[in-house]
PDB file of C-alpha atoms and ligand atoms in Angstrom:
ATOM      1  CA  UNK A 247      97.425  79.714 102.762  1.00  0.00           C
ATOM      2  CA  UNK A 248      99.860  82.645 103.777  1.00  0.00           C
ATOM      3  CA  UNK A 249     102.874  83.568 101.467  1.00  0.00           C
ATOM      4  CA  UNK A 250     106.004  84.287 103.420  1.00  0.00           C
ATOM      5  CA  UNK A 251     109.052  86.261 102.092  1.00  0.00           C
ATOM      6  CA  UNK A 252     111.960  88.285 103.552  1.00  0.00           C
ATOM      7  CA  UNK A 253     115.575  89.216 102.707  1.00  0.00           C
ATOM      8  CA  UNK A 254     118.680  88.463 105.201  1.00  0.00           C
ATOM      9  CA  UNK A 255     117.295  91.692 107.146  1.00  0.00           C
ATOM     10  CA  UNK A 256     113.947  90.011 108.030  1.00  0.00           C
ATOM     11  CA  UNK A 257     115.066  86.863 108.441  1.00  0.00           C
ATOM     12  CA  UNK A 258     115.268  86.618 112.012  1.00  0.00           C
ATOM     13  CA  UNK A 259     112.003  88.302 112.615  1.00  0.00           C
ATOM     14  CA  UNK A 260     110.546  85.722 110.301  1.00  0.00           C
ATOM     15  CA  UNK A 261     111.512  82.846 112.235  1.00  0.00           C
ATOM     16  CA  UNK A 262     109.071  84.024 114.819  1.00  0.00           C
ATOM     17  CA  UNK A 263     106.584  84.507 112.492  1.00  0.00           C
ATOM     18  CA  UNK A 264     106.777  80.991 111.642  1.00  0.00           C
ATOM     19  CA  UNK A 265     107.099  80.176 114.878  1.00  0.00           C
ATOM     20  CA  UNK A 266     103.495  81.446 115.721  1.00  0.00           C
ATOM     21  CA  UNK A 267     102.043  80.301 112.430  1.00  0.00           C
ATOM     22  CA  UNK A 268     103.412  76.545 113.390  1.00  0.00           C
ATOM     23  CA  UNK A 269     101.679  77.146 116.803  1.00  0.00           C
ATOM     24  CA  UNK A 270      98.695  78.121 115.221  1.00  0.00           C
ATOM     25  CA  UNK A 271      98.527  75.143 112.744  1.00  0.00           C
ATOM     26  CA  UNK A 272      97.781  78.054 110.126  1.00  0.00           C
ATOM     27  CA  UNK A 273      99.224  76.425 106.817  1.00  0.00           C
ATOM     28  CA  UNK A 274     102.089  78.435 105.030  1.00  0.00           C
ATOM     29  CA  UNK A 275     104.596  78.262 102.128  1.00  0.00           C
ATOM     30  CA  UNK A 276     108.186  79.692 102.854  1.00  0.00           C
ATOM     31  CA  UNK A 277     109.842  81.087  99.326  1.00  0.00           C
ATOM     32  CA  UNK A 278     112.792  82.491 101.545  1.00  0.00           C
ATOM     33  CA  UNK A 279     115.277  83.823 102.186  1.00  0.00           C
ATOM     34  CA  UNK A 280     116.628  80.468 104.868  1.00  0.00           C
ATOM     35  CA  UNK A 281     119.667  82.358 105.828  1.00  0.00           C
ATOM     36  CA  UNK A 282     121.307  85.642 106.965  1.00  0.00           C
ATOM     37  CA  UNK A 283     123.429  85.996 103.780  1.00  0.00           C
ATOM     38  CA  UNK A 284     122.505  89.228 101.838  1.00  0.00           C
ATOM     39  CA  UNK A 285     120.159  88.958  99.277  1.00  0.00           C
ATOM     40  CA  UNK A 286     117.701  91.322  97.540  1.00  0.00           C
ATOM     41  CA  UNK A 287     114.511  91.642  98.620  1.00  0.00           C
ATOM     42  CA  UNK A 288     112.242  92.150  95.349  1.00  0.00           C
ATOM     43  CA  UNK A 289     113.111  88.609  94.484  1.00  0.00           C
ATOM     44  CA  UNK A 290     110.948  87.416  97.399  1.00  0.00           C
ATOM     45  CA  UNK A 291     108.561  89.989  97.262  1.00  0.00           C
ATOM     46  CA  UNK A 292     107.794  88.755  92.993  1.00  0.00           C
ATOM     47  CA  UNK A 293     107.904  85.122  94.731  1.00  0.00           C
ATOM     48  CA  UNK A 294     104.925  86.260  97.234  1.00  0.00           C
ATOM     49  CA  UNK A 295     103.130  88.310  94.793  1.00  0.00           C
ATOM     50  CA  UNK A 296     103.017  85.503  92.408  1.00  0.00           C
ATOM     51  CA  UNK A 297     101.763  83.404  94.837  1.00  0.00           C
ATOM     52  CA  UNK A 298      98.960  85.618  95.575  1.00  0.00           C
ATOM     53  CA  UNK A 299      98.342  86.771  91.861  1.00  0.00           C
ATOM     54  CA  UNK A 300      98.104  82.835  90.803  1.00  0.00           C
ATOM     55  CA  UNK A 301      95.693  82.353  93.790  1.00  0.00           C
ATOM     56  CA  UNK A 302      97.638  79.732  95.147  1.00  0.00           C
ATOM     57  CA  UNK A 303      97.873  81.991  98.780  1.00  0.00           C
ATOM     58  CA  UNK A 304      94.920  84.177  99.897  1.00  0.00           C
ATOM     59  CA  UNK A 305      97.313  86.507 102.091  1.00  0.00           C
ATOM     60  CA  UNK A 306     100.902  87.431 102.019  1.00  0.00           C
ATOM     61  CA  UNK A 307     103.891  88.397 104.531  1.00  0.00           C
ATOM     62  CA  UNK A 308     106.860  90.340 103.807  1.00  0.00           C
ATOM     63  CA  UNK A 309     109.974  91.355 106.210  1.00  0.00           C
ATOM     64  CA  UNK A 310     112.794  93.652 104.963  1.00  0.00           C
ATOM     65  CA  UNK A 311     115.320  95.337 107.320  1.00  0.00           C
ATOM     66  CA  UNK A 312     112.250  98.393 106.797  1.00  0.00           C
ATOM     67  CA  UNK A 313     109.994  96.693 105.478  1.00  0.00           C
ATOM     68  CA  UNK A 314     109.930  99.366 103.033  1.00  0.00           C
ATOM     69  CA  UNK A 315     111.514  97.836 100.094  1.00  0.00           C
ATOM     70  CA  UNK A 316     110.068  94.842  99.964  1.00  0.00           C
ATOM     71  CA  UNK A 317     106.096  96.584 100.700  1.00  0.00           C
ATOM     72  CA  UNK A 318     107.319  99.182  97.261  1.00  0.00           C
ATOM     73  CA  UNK A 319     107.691  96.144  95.258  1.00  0.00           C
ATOM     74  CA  UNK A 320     105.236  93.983  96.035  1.00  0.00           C
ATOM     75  CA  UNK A 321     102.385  97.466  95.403  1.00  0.00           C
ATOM     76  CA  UNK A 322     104.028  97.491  92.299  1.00  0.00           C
ATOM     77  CA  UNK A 323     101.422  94.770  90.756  1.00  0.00           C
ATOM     78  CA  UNK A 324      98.263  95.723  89.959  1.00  0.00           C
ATOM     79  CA  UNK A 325      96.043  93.463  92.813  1.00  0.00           C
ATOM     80  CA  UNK A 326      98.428  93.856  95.270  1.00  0.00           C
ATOM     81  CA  UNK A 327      98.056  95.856  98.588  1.00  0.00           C
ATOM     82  CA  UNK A 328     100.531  95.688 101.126  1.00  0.00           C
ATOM     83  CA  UNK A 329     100.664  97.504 103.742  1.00  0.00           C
ATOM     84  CA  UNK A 330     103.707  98.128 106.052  1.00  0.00           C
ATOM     85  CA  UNK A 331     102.322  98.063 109.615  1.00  0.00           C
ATOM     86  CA  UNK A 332     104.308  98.460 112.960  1.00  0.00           C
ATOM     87  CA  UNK A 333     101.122  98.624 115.192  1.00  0.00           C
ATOM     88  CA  UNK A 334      98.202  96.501 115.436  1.00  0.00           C
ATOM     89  CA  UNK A 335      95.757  99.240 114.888  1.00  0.00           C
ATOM     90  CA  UNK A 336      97.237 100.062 111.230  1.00  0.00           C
ATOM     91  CA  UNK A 337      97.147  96.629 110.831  1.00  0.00           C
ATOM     92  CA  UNK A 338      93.581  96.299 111.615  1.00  0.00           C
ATOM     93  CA  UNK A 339      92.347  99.096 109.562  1.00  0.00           C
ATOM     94  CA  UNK A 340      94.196  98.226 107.019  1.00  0.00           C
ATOM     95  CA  UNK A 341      92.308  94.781 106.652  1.00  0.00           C
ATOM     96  CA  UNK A 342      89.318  96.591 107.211  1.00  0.00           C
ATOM     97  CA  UNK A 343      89.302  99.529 104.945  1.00  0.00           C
ATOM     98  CA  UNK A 344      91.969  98.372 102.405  1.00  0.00           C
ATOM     99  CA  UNK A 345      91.454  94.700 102.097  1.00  0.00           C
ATOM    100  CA  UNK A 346      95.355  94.543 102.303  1.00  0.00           C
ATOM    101  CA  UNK A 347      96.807  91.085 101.025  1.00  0.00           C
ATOM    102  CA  UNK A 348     100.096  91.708 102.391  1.00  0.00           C
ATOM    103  CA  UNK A 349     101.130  92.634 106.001  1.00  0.00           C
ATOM    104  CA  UNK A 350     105.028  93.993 105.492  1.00  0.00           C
ATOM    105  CA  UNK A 351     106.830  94.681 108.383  1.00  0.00           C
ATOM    106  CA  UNK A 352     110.596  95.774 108.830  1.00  0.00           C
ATOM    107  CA  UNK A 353     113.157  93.037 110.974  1.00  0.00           C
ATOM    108  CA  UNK A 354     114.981  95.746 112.414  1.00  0.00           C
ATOM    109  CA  UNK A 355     111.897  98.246 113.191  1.00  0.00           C
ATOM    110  CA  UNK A 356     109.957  95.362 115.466  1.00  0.00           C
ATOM    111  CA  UNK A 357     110.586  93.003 118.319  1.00  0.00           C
ATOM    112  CA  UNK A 358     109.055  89.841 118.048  1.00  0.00           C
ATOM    113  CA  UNK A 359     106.336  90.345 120.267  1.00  0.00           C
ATOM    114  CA  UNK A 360     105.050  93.129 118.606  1.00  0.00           C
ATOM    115  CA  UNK A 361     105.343  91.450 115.586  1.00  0.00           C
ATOM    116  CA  UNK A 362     103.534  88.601 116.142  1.00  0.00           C
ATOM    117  CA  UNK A 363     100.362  90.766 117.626  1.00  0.00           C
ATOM    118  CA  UNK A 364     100.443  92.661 114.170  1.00  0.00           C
ATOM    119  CA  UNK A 365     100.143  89.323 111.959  1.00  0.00           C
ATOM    120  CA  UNK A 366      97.476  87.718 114.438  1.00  0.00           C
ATOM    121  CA  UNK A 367      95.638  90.931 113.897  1.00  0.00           C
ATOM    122  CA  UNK A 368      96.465  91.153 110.495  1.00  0.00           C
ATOM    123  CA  UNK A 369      95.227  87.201 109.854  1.00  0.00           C
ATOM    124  CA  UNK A 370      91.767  87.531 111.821  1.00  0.00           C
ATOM    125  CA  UNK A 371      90.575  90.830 110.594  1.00  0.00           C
ATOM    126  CA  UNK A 372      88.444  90.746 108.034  1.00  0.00           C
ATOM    127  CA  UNK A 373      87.278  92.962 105.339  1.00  0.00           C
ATOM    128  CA  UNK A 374      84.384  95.680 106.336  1.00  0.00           C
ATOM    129  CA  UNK A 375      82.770  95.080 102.791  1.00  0.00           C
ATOM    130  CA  UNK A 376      81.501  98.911 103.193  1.00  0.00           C
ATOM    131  CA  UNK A 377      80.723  99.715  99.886  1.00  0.00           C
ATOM    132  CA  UNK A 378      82.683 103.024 100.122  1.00  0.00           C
ATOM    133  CA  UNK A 379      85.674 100.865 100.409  1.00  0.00           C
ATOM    134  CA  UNK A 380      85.572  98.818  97.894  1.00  0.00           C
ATOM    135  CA  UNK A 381      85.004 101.721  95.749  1.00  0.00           C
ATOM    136  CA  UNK A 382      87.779 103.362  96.938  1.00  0.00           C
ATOM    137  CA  UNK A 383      89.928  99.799  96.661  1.00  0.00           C
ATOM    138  CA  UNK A 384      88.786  99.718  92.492  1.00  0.00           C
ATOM    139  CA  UNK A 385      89.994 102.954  92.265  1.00  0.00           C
ATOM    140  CA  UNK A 386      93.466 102.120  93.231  1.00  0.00           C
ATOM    141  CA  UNK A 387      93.445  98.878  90.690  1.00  0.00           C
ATOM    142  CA  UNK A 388      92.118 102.341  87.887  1.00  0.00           C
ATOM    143  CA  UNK A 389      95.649 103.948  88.574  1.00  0.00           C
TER     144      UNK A 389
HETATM  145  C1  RB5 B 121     119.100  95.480 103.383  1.00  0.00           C
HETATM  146  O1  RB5 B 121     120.282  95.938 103.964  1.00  0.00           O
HETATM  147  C2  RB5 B 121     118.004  96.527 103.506  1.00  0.00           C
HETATM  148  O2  RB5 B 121     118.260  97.582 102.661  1.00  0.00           O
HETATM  149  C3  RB5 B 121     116.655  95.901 103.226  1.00  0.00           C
HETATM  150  O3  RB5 B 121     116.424  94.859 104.108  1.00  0.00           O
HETATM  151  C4  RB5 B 121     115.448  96.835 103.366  1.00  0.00           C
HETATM  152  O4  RB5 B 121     115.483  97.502 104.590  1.00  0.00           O
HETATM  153  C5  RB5 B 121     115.180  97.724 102.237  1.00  0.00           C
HETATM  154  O5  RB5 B 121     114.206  98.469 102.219  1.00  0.00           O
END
């Protein structure tokens, strides 16, 4: 199950990224935002964290206008790693070395079809289990 949040400057973006989710048949809960209205964006990051933290979704997506806002908040919680990719290779390494639980991404940084690369990257990497990174992953959770 993938969390999916965004303000009114992700919106748009997200569409797509439920558009290829749909395709995909890869199951999803929307907590919003449904429109272009403004709205603030920690309310949907909490709403995707909490989803995560409660372990009713394994893996998270958040899109901001930066994607910077809404990846602050969510690292706020201890548990919580997102990670604000624009490529596919940060996104990658990111599962790899970081185990990262959320993929953020910024609406009005991307075009869709870069976008949609970084989640299917982001959703079929998995973790490298190296033992030096989950040491270095419990060390963040000791901060
Ligand atoms: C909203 O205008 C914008 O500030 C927000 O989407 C995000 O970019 C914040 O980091």
């Amino acid at each position: 199950m993938v969390a999916l949040g965004c303000d009114h400057g992700g919106f748009e973006l997200m569409q797509e990224v439920i558009h290829y989710l749909d395709e995909k048949k890869i199951p999803y809960r929307n907590f919003g935002t449904f429109d272009t209205k403004s709205t603030d964006y920690p309310t949907y990051a909490r709403k995707v964290v909490n989803s995560i933290l409660s372990g009713e979704s394994e893996k998270g997506i958040l899109i901001c206008g930066t994607g910077i806002g809404i990846s602050i908040t969510a690292n706020r919680y201890k548990g919580i790693r997102a990670a604000l990719c624009s490529d596919c290779f940060s996104a990658q390494a990111t599962r790899e070395h970081n185990d990262a639980n959320i993929l953020a991404m910024g609406g009005r940084v991307l075009g869709p079809g870069l976008a949609v690369k970084i989640v299917d990257t982001f959703l079929n990497t998995p973790f490298s289990e190296g033992e030096r990174h989950k040491r270095r992953i419990e060390m963040i959770d000791e901060v």
